[in-house]
Amino acid sequence: MEKENMTNGNVQTGGTTVKKGSIKMAGAGQAGGGDYDEVKIAGSGKIVGDVTCNELSSSGSGKVEGDVTAEKVSISGSGRVLGNVNAKYFKVSGSTKVDKTLTAEEAKASGALKIEGDAKVKQLHVSGSIHVVGGVYGELVDCSGDLKIGGNAEVEKLDVNGALRIDGSLNVGELNIRVNGNSRVKEIGGEKITIKQGSVIGNFVMRMVKSFFPTTNTFTAEMIEGDEIYLEDTTAQIVRGNKIFIGKGCSIGTVEYKDSLEVVDGGKVEKETKL
């Protein structure tokens, strides 16, 4: 990219407009990383290097080949960051990929988001699908759709209406799952755990597809441990807690309870032990 005295106006290079403290790209522009006030990418623009700015926005197939540190990051289309993202506010729509770790106070995703590293987010709101290869750490995770985590998850509150898959363990304060699709978590430890059959989500076409090709909505875990546990349509080897409710569609190997155990609507428990 051309060098300039930034006080002398603007320079355009291959679809890239550089102002003092800002970058604006249209089409297939390219610019180097650095410190900026604002970075805007429209089309297939690319930033080569780490970027620090107040706001970064990308529409189309924009790409950053480096880390992004910003107050606000907004991506629509098929954006990609080949490094880490550290932002106060992170919003994506479409198909977005972060090749390393996402750190944010608040993140909103609609569409498909993949994070190759960890997601360290105070509040995460998802409508669509999100795949985190590493772990998820935060206060609130709210997902309507498909949430897949390759590592462990540690959150204060997790709400899911859809499918949840965690290859590692889940440490949670309050868990609410409305199962809509096969779900599994290796181990769950929490205070209040509620797993129920969910409602059909998605648009009219998706609901019609599900009506012709129904899927089994089940939740599977090796162990579920908590203070208050309410389960439906759950298969687990061990369930341990103070107050436990086992409802319809459940198949549990061993239940260990301290205060109370209620089994209704055909729920199956092979072994009951009062602690």
PDB file of C-alpha atoms in Angstrom:
ATOM      1  CA  MET A   1       0.000   0.000   0.000  1.00  0.00           C
ATOM      2  CA  GLU A   2       1.249   3.482  -0.797  1.00  0.00           C
ATOM      3  CA  LYS A   3       2.724   5.583   1.993  1.00  0.00           C
ATOM      4  CA  GLU A   4       1.503   9.145   2.413  1.00  0.00           C
ATOM      5  CA  ASN A   5       1.407  12.162   4.633  1.00  0.00           C
ATOM      6  CA  MET A   6      -1.988  11.512   6.188  1.00  0.00           C
ATOM      7  CA  THR A   7      -2.764  15.224   6.411  1.00  0.00           C
ATOM      8  CA  ASN A   8      -2.717  15.605   2.619  1.00  0.00           C
ATOM      9  CA  GLY A   9      -6.091  14.004   1.947  1.00  0.00           C
ATOM     10  CA  ASN A  10      -7.044  10.536   0.707  1.00  0.00           C
ATOM     11  CA  VAL A  11      -5.212   7.925  -1.331  1.00  0.00           C
ATOM     12  CA  GLN A  12      -6.901   5.167  -3.355  1.00  0.00           C
ATOM     13  CA  THR A  13      -4.976   1.982  -4.086  1.00  0.00           C
ATOM     14  CA  GLY A  14      -6.699  -0.992  -5.720  1.00  0.00           C
ATOM     15  CA  GLY A  15     -10.108  -0.114  -4.372  1.00  0.00           C
ATOM     16  CA  THR A  16      -8.785   0.999  -1.000  1.00  0.00           C
ATOM     17  CA  THR A  17      -9.418   4.478   0.382  1.00  0.00           C
ATOM     18  CA  VAL A  18      -7.180   5.501   3.246  1.00  0.00           C
ATOM     19  CA  LYS A  19      -8.098   8.488   5.374  1.00  0.00           C
ATOM     20  CA  LYS A  20      -6.350   9.744   8.427  1.00  0.00           C
ATOM     21  CA  GLY A  21      -7.034   7.126  11.055  1.00  0.00           C
ATOM     22  CA  SER A  22      -9.367   5.030   8.863  1.00  0.00           C
ATOM     23  CA  ILE A  23      -9.511   2.521   6.011  1.00  0.00           C
ATOM     24  CA  LYS A  24     -12.368   1.995   3.573  1.00  0.00           C
ATOM     25  CA  MET A  25     -12.237  -0.802   1.003  1.00  0.00           C
ATOM     26  CA  ALA A  26     -14.470  -1.525  -1.974  1.00  0.00           C
ATOM     27  CA  GLY A  27     -14.129  -4.563  -4.192  1.00  0.00           C
ATOM     28  CA  ALA A  28     -10.828  -6.421  -3.959  1.00  0.00           C
ATOM     29  CA  GLY A  29      -8.751  -3.872  -2.074  1.00  0.00           C
ATOM     30  CA  GLN A  30      -5.884  -4.713   0.252  1.00  0.00           C
ATOM     31  CA  ALA A  31      -4.227  -2.827   3.093  1.00  0.00           C
ATOM     32  CA  GLY A  32      -1.686  -3.442   5.801  1.00  0.00           C
ATOM     33  CA  GLY A  33      -2.479  -3.784   9.466  1.00  0.00           C
ATOM     34  CA  GLY A  34      -1.983  -1.047  12.021  1.00  0.00           C
ATOM     35  CA  ASP A  35      -3.808   1.308  14.384  1.00  0.00           C
ATOM     36  CA  TYR A  36      -6.926   2.946  12.961  1.00  0.00           C
ATOM     37  CA  ASP A  37     -10.067   4.691  14.067  1.00  0.00           C
ATOM     38  CA  GLU A  38     -12.362   2.834  11.661  1.00  0.00           C
ATOM     39  CA  VAL A  39     -11.939  -0.043   9.200  1.00  0.00           C
ATOM     40  CA  LYS A  40     -14.654  -0.775   6.606  1.00  0.00           C
ATOM     41  CA  ILE A  41     -14.489  -3.623   4.090  1.00  0.00           C
ATOM     42  CA  ALA A  42     -17.074  -4.046   1.326  1.00  0.00           C
ATOM     43  CA  GLY A  43     -16.558  -6.930  -1.077  1.00  0.00           C
ATOM     44  CA  SER A  44     -13.481  -9.155  -0.941  1.00  0.00           C
ATOM     45  CA  GLY A  45     -11.123  -6.701   0.718  1.00  0.00           C
ATOM     46  CA  LYS A  46      -8.249  -7.962   2.834  1.00  0.00           C
ATOM     47  CA  ILE A  47      -6.192  -6.606   5.729  1.00  0.00           C
ATOM     48  CA  VAL A  48      -2.727  -8.115   6.030  1.00  0.00           C
ATOM     49  CA  GLY A  49      -1.429  -7.925   9.587  1.00  0.00           C
ATOM     50  CA  ASP A  50      -2.822  -7.171  13.035  1.00  0.00           C
ATOM     51  CA  VAL A  51      -5.468  -4.449  13.338  1.00  0.00           C
ATOM     52  CA  THR A  52      -6.326  -2.239  16.304  1.00  0.00           C
ATOM     53  CA  CYS A  53      -9.289   0.099  15.840  1.00  0.00           C
ATOM     54  CA  ASN A  54     -12.438   1.501  17.387  1.00  0.00           C
ATOM     55  CA  GLU A  55     -14.699  -0.195  14.865  1.00  0.00           C
ATOM     56  CA  LEU A  56     -14.256  -2.833  12.185  1.00  0.00           C
ATOM     57  CA  SER A  57     -17.083  -3.670   9.782  1.00  0.00           C
ATOM     58  CA  SER A  58     -17.054  -6.108   6.891  1.00  0.00           C
ATOM     59  CA  SER A  59     -19.711  -7.017   4.330  1.00  0.00           C
ATOM     60  CA  GLY A  60     -19.113  -9.600   1.640  1.00  0.00           C
ATOM     61  CA  SER A  61     -16.089 -11.882   1.929  1.00  0.00           C
ATOM     62  CA  GLY A  62     -13.725  -9.630   3.851  1.00  0.00           C
ATOM     63  CA  LYS A  63     -10.681 -11.133   5.516  1.00  0.00           C
ATOM     64  CA  VAL A  64      -8.168 -10.092   8.165  1.00  0.00           C
ATOM     65  CA  GLU A  65      -4.875 -11.983   8.115  1.00  0.00           C
ATOM     66  CA  GLY A  66      -3.956 -11.271  11.720  1.00  0.00           C
ATOM     67  CA  ASP A  67      -5.432 -10.374  15.103  1.00  0.00           C
ATOM     68  CA  VAL A  68      -8.269  -7.881  15.568  1.00  0.00           C
ATOM     69  CA  THR A  69      -8.545  -5.668  18.649  1.00  0.00           C
ATOM     70  CA  ALA A  70     -11.543  -3.330  18.573  1.00  0.00           C
ATOM     71  CA  GLU A  71     -14.363  -1.767  20.517  1.00  0.00           C
ATOM     72  CA  LYS A  72     -16.871  -3.086  17.969  1.00  0.00           C
ATOM     73  CA  VAL A  73     -16.645  -5.748  15.272  1.00  0.00           C
ATOM     74  CA  SER A  74     -19.490  -6.248  12.788  1.00  0.00           C
ATOM     75  CA  ILE A  75     -19.297  -8.897  10.045  1.00  0.00           C
ATOM     76  CA  SER A  76     -21.948  -9.841   7.491  1.00  0.00           C
ATOM     77  CA  GLY A  77     -21.515 -12.294   4.655  1.00  0.00           C
ATOM     78  CA  SER A  78     -18.633 -14.772   4.718  1.00  0.00           C
ATOM     79  CA  GLY A  79     -16.047 -12.929   6.783  1.00  0.00           C
ATOM     80  CA  ARG A  80     -12.939 -14.495   8.261  1.00  0.00           C
ATOM     81  CA  VAL A  81     -10.317 -13.505  10.824  1.00  0.00           C
ATOM     82  CA  LEU A  82      -7.167 -15.615  10.654  1.00  0.00           C
ATOM     83  CA  GLY A  83      -6.089 -14.642  14.175  1.00  0.00           C
ATOM     84  CA  ASN A  84      -7.600 -13.743  17.540  1.00  0.00           C
ATOM     85  CA  VAL A  85     -10.498 -11.337  18.027  1.00  0.00           C
ATOM     86  CA  ASN A  86     -10.642  -9.162  21.135  1.00  0.00           C
ATOM     87  CA  ALA A  87     -13.668  -6.864  21.134  1.00  0.00           C
ATOM     88  CA  LYS A  88     -16.113  -5.224  23.471  1.00  0.00           C
ATOM     89  CA  TYR A  89     -18.982  -5.981  21.069  1.00  0.00           C
ATOM     90  CA  PHE A  90     -18.891  -8.672  18.370  1.00  0.00           C
ATOM     91  CA  LYS A  91     -21.763  -9.153  15.908  1.00  0.00           C
ATOM     92  CA  VAL A  92     -21.865 -11.478  12.906  1.00  0.00           C
ATOM     93  CA  SER A  93     -24.479 -12.592  10.393  1.00  0.00           C
ATOM     94  CA  GLY A  94     -23.999 -15.072   7.598  1.00  0.00           C
ATOM     95  CA  SER A  95     -21.020 -17.432   7.651  1.00  0.00           C
ATOM     96  CA  THR A  96     -18.092 -16.259   9.780  1.00  0.00           C
ATOM     97  CA  LYS A  97     -14.910 -17.961  10.920  1.00  0.00           C
ATOM     98  CA  VAL A  98     -12.421 -16.955  13.626  1.00  0.00           C
ATOM     99  CA  ASP A  99      -9.252 -19.026  13.316  1.00  0.00           C
ATOM    100  CA  LYS A 100      -8.127 -18.535  16.909  1.00  0.00           C
ATOM    101  CA  THR A 101      -9.794 -17.279  20.123  1.00  0.00           C
ATOM    102  CA  LEU A 102     -12.737 -14.884  20.452  1.00  0.00           C
ATOM    103  CA  THR A 103     -12.755 -12.651  23.534  1.00  0.00           C
ATOM    104  CA  ALA A 104     -15.682 -10.245  23.950  1.00  0.00           C
ATOM    105  CA  GLU A 105     -17.992  -8.701  26.496  1.00  0.00           C
ATOM    106  CA  GLU A 106     -21.001  -9.361  24.273  1.00  0.00           C
ATOM    107  CA  ALA A 107     -21.297 -11.417  21.099  1.00  0.00           C
ATOM    108  CA  LYS A 108     -24.300 -11.924  18.810  1.00  0.00           C
ATOM    109  CA  ALA A 109     -24.308 -14.412  15.962  1.00  0.00           C
ATOM    110  CA  SER A 110     -26.989 -15.225  13.404  1.00  0.00           C
ATOM    111  CA  GLY A 111     -26.215 -17.783  10.748  1.00  0.00           C
ATOM    112  CA  ALA A 112     -23.109 -19.951  11.081  1.00  0.00           C
ATOM    113  CA  LEU A 113     -20.127 -19.065  13.271  1.00  0.00           C
ATOM    114  CA  LYS A 114     -17.043 -21.228  13.732  1.00  0.00           C
ATOM    115  CA  ILE A 115     -14.324 -20.471  16.286  1.00  0.00           C
ATOM    116  CA  GLU A 116     -11.202 -22.609  16.049  1.00  0.00           C
ATOM    117  CA  GLY A 117      -9.962 -21.614  19.513  1.00  0.00           C
ATOM    118  CA  ASP A 118     -11.848 -20.724  22.697  1.00  0.00           C
ATOM    119  CA  ALA A 119     -14.827 -18.412  23.124  1.00  0.00           C
ATOM    120  CA  LYS A 120     -14.347 -16.185  26.172  1.00  0.00           C
ATOM    121  CA  VAL A 121     -17.518 -14.131  26.114  1.00  0.00           C
ATOM    122  CA  LYS A 122     -19.412 -12.519  28.966  1.00  0.00           C
ATOM    123  CA  GLN A 123     -22.693 -12.771  27.026  1.00  0.00           C
ATOM    124  CA  LEU A 124     -23.188 -14.890  23.907  1.00  0.00           C
ATOM    125  CA  HIS A 125     -26.451 -14.856  21.923  1.00  0.00           C
ATOM    126  CA  VAL A 126     -26.814 -17.258  18.994  1.00  0.00           C
ATOM    127  CA  SER A 127     -29.537 -17.751  16.400  1.00  0.00           C
ATOM    128  CA  GLY A 128     -28.414 -20.436  13.986  1.00  0.00           C
ATOM    129  CA  SER A 129     -25.365 -22.620  14.527  1.00  0.00           C
ATOM    130  CA  ILE A 130     -22.087 -22.107  16.344  1.00  0.00           C
ATOM    131  CA  HIS A 131     -19.137 -24.483  16.524  1.00  0.00           C
ATOM    132  CA  VAL A 132     -16.395 -23.751  19.051  1.00  0.00           C
ATOM    133  CA  VAL A 133     -13.468 -26.138  18.641  1.00  0.00           C
ATOM    134  CA  GLY A 134     -12.026 -25.175  22.026  1.00  0.00           C
ATOM    135  CA  GLY A 135     -13.896 -24.277  25.203  1.00  0.00           C
ATOM    136  CA  VAL A 136     -16.593 -21.745  26.081  1.00  0.00           C
ATOM    137  CA  TYR A 137     -16.236 -19.515  29.144  1.00  0.00           C
ATOM    138  CA  GLY A 138     -18.671 -16.797  30.189  1.00  0.00           C
ATOM    139  CA  GLU A 139     -21.659 -15.688  32.204  1.00  0.00           C
ATOM    140  CA  LEU A 140     -24.610 -16.140  29.825  1.00  0.00           C
ATOM    141  CA  VAL A 141     -24.975 -18.261  26.697  1.00  0.00           C
ATOM    142  CA  ASP A 142     -28.331 -18.156  24.908  1.00  0.00           C
ATOM    143  CA  CYS A 143     -28.687 -20.289  21.783  1.00  0.00           C
ATOM    144  CA  SER A 144     -31.624 -20.939  19.481  1.00  0.00           C
ATOM    145  CA  GLY A 145     -30.307 -23.507  17.038  1.00  0.00           C
ATOM    146  CA  ASP A 146     -27.207 -25.690  17.180  1.00  0.00           C
ATOM    147  CA  LEU A 147     -24.388 -25.281  19.725  1.00  0.00           C
ATOM    148  CA  LYS A 148     -21.322 -27.509  19.413  1.00  0.00           C
ATOM    149  CA  ILE A 149     -18.321 -27.275  21.754  1.00  0.00           C
ATOM    150  CA  GLY A 150     -15.200 -29.390  21.316  1.00  0.00           C
ATOM    151  CA  GLY A 151     -13.721 -28.712  24.756  1.00  0.00           C
ATOM    152  CA  ASN A 152     -15.177 -27.836  28.149  1.00  0.00           C
ATOM    153  CA  ALA A 153     -17.756 -25.175  28.983  1.00  0.00           C
ATOM    154  CA  GLU A 154     -17.936 -23.033  32.128  1.00  0.00           C
ATOM    155  CA  VAL A 155     -20.886 -20.617  32.242  1.00  0.00           C
ATOM    156  CA  GLU A 156     -23.185 -19.135  34.862  1.00  0.00           C
ATOM    157  CA  LYS A 157     -26.332 -19.667  32.779  1.00  0.00           C
ATOM    158  CA  LEU A 158     -26.880 -21.694  29.612  1.00  0.00           C
ATOM    159  CA  ASP A 159     -30.174 -21.604  27.678  1.00  0.00           C
ATOM    160  CA  VAL A 160     -30.529 -23.752  24.562  1.00  0.00           C
ATOM    161  CA  ASN A 161     -33.535 -24.323  22.323  1.00  0.00           C
ATOM    162  CA  GLY A 162     -32.185 -26.758  19.777  1.00  0.00           C
ATOM    163  CA  ALA A 163     -29.268 -29.190  19.788  1.00  0.00           C
ATOM    164  CA  LEU A 164     -26.365 -29.097  22.248  1.00  0.00           C
ATOM    165  CA  ARG A 165     -23.179 -31.122  21.850  1.00  0.00           C
ATOM    166  CA  ILE A 166     -20.247 -30.757  24.226  1.00  0.00           C
ATOM    167  CA  ASP A 167     -17.365 -33.223  23.922  1.00  0.00           C
ATOM    168  CA  GLY A 168     -15.950 -32.219  27.310  1.00  0.00           C
ATOM    169  CA  SER A 169     -17.606 -31.349  30.607  1.00  0.00           C
ATOM    170  CA  LEU A 170     -20.136 -28.609  31.383  1.00  0.00           C
ATOM    171  CA  ASN A 171     -19.847 -26.631  34.613  1.00  0.00           C
ATOM    172  CA  VAL A 172     -22.929 -24.436  34.930  1.00  0.00           C
ATOM    173  CA  GLY A 173     -24.960 -22.536  37.486  1.00  0.00           C
ATOM    174  CA  GLU A 174     -28.333 -22.801  35.750  1.00  0.00           C
ATOM    175  CA  LEU A 175     -28.992 -24.983  32.703  1.00  0.00           C
ATOM    176  CA  ASN A 176     -32.175 -24.879  30.608  1.00  0.00           C
ATOM    177  CA  ILE A 177     -32.334 -27.080  27.522  1.00  0.00           C
ATOM    178  CA  ARG A 178     -35.320 -27.489  25.236  1.00  0.00           C
ATOM    179  CA  VAL A 179     -34.080 -30.390  23.150  1.00  0.00           C
ATOM    180  CA  ASN A 180     -34.722 -30.116  19.418  1.00  0.00           C
ATOM    181  CA  GLY A 181     -32.292 -32.548  17.841  1.00  0.00           C
ATOM    182  CA  ASN A 182     -29.965 -35.199  19.211  1.00  0.00           C
ATOM    183  CA  SER A 183     -27.854 -33.694  21.989  1.00  0.00           C
ATOM    184  CA  ARG A 184     -25.033 -34.966  24.143  1.00  0.00           C
ATOM    185  CA  VAL A 185     -22.725 -33.748  26.890  1.00  0.00           C
ATOM    186  CA  LYS A 186     -20.089 -35.928  28.505  1.00  0.00           C
ATOM    187  CA  GLU A 187     -20.555 -34.654  32.072  1.00  0.00           C
ATOM    188  CA  ILE A 188     -22.705 -31.931  33.644  1.00  0.00           C
ATOM    189  CA  GLY A 189     -22.159 -30.308  37.020  1.00  0.00           C
ATOM    190  CA  GLY A 190     -24.474 -27.513  38.108  1.00  0.00           C
ATOM    191  CA  GLU A 191     -26.950 -26.078  40.563  1.00  0.00           C
ATOM    192  CA  LYS A 192     -30.284 -26.103  38.709  1.00  0.00           C
ATOM    193  CA  ILE A 193     -30.575 -28.367  35.664  1.00  0.00           C
ATOM    194  CA  THR A 194     -33.671 -28.572  33.456  1.00  0.00           C
ATOM    195  CA  ILE A 195     -33.853 -30.682  30.297  1.00  0.00           C
ATOM    196  CA  LYS A 196     -37.172 -30.795  28.417  1.00  0.00           C
ATOM    197  CA  GLN A 197     -38.506 -31.592  24.980  1.00  0.00           C
ATOM    198  CA  GLY A 198     -38.233 -28.492  22.806  1.00  0.00           C
ATOM    199  CA  SER A 199     -40.488 -26.936  20.213  1.00  0.00           C
ATOM    200  CA  VAL A 200     -39.777 -27.047  16.494  1.00  0.00           C
ATOM    201  CA  ILE A 201     -37.675 -24.036  15.556  1.00  0.00           C
ATOM    202  CA  GLY A 202     -36.812 -22.485  12.216  1.00  0.00           C
ATOM    203  CA  ASN A 203     -38.787 -21.087   9.330  1.00  0.00           C
ATOM    204  CA  PHE A 204     -41.802 -22.649   7.637  1.00  0.00           C
ATOM    205  CA  VAL A 205     -39.703 -24.674   5.180  1.00  0.00           C
ATOM    206  CA  MET A 206     -37.553 -26.137   7.965  1.00  0.00           C
ATOM    207  CA  ARG A 207     -40.636 -27.083   9.951  1.00  0.00           C
ATOM    208  CA  MET A 208     -42.104 -28.830   6.893  1.00  0.00           C
ATOM    209  CA  VAL A 209     -38.853 -30.745   6.335  1.00  0.00           C
ATOM    210  CA  LYS A 210     -38.853 -31.866   9.953  1.00  0.00           C
ATOM    211  CA  SER A 211     -42.456 -33.021   9.638  1.00  0.00           C
ATOM    212  CA  PHE A 212     -41.577 -35.320   6.702  1.00  0.00           C
ATOM    213  CA  PHE A 213     -38.165 -36.395   8.043  1.00  0.00           C
ATOM    214  CA  PRO A 214     -38.530 -36.359  11.827  1.00  0.00           C
ATOM    215  CA  THR A 215     -35.472 -36.685  14.056  1.00  0.00           C
ATOM    216  CA  THR A 216     -35.296 -38.193  17.513  1.00  0.00           C
ATOM    217  CA  ASN A 217     -34.922 -35.484  20.118  1.00  0.00           C
ATOM    218  CA  THR A 218     -32.853 -37.097  22.839  1.00  0.00           C
ATOM    219  CA  PHE A 219     -30.280 -35.903  25.341  1.00  0.00           C
ATOM    220  CA  THR A 220     -27.398 -38.187  26.339  1.00  0.00           C
ATOM    221  CA  ALA A 221     -24.826 -37.810  29.121  1.00  0.00           C
ATOM    222  CA  GLU A 222     -22.494 -40.008  31.110  1.00  0.00           C
ATOM    223  CA  MET A 223     -23.145 -38.144  34.356  1.00  0.00           C
ATOM    224  CA  ILE A 224     -25.473 -35.350  35.494  1.00  0.00           C
ATOM    225  CA  GLU A 225     -24.898 -33.834  38.927  1.00  0.00           C
ATOM    226  CA  GLY A 226     -26.722 -30.876  40.484  1.00  0.00           C
ATOM    227  CA  ASP A 227     -28.799 -29.541  43.354  1.00  0.00           C
ATOM    228  CA  GLU A 228     -32.155 -29.532  41.526  1.00  0.00           C
ATOM    229  CA  ILE A 229     -32.546 -31.742  38.452  1.00  0.00           C
ATOM    230  CA  TYR A 230     -35.552 -32.038  36.123  1.00  0.00           C
ATOM    231  CA  LEU A 231     -35.188 -34.453  33.196  1.00  0.00           C
ATOM    232  CA  GLU A 232     -37.245 -35.504  30.183  1.00  0.00           C
ATOM    233  CA  ASP A 233     -36.120 -37.577  27.176  1.00  0.00           C
ATOM    234  CA  THR A 234     -32.703 -38.082  28.751  1.00  0.00           C
ATOM    235  CA  THR A 235     -30.374 -41.074  28.744  1.00  0.00           C
ATOM    236  CA  ALA A 236     -27.656 -41.029  31.408  1.00  0.00           C
ATOM    237  CA  GLN A 237     -25.480 -43.497  33.263  1.00  0.00           C
ATOM    238  CA  ILE A 238     -25.501 -41.605  36.576  1.00  0.00           C
ATOM    239  CA  VAL A 239     -27.726 -38.823  37.911  1.00  0.00           C
ATOM    240  CA  ARG A 240     -26.789 -37.401  41.298  1.00  0.00           C
ATOM    241  CA  GLY A 241     -28.417 -34.556  43.248  1.00  0.00           C
ATOM    242  CA  ASN A 242     -30.610 -33.307  46.064  1.00  0.00           C
ATOM    243  CA  LYS A 243     -34.033 -33.036  44.390  1.00  0.00           C
ATOM    244  CA  ILE A 244     -34.457 -35.123  41.247  1.00  0.00           C
ATOM    245  CA  PHE A 245     -37.383 -35.459  38.829  1.00  0.00           C
ATOM    246  CA  ILE A 246     -37.268 -38.169  36.158  1.00  0.00           C
ATOM    247  CA  GLY A 247     -39.967 -37.787  33.513  1.00  0.00           C
ATOM    248  CA  LYS A 248     -41.106 -39.209  30.190  1.00  0.00           C
ATOM    249  CA  GLY A 249     -38.621 -40.690  27.791  1.00  0.00           C
ATOM    250  CA  CYS A 250     -35.851 -41.014  30.399  1.00  0.00           C
ATOM    251  CA  SER A 251     -33.559 -44.023  30.745  1.00  0.00           C
ATOM    252  CA  ILE A 252     -31.213 -43.672  33.721  1.00  0.00           C
ATOM    253  CA  GLY A 253     -28.738 -46.244  35.008  1.00  0.00           C
ATOM    254  CA  THR A 254     -28.221 -45.065  38.590  1.00  0.00           C
ATOM    255  CA  VAL A 255     -29.887 -42.245  40.512  1.00  0.00           C
ATOM    256  CA  GLU A 256     -28.275 -41.038  43.741  1.00  0.00           C
ATOM    257  CA  TYR A 257     -30.435 -38.536  45.618  1.00  0.00           C
ATOM    258  CA  LYS A 258     -30.326 -36.792  48.983  1.00  0.00           C
ATOM    259  CA  ASP A 259     -33.735 -35.149  49.532  1.00  0.00           C
ATOM    260  CA  SER A 260     -36.282 -36.453  47.022  1.00  0.00           C
ATOM    261  CA  LEU A 261     -36.724 -38.541  43.877  1.00  0.00           C
ATOM    262  CA  GLU A 262     -39.823 -38.549  41.670  1.00  0.00           C
ATOM    263  CA  VAL A 263     -40.170 -40.866  38.672  1.00  0.00           C
ATOM    264  CA  VAL A 264     -43.267 -40.338  36.481  1.00  0.00           C
ATOM    265  CA  ASP A 265     -44.697 -40.849  32.971  1.00  0.00           C
ATOM    266  CA  GLY A 266     -42.822 -44.055  32.280  1.00  0.00           C
ATOM    267  CA  GLY A 267     -39.368 -42.765  33.135  1.00  0.00           C
ATOM    268  CA  LYS A 268     -36.963 -45.667  33.737  1.00  0.00           C
ATOM    269  CA  VAL A 269     -34.383 -45.921  36.524  1.00  0.00           C
ATOM    270  CA  GLU A 270     -32.386 -49.126  36.968  1.00  0.00           C
ATOM    271  CA  LYS A 271     -30.984 -48.366  40.426  1.00  0.00           C
ATOM    272  CA  GLU A 272     -31.985 -45.866  43.128  1.00  0.00           C
ATOM    273  CA  THR A 273     -29.746 -44.922  46.057  1.00  0.00           C
ATOM    274  CA  LYS A 274     -30.643 -42.466  48.829  1.00  0.00           C
ATOM    275  CA  LEU A 275     -27.571 -40.675  50.126  1.00  0.00           C
TER     276      LEU A 275
END
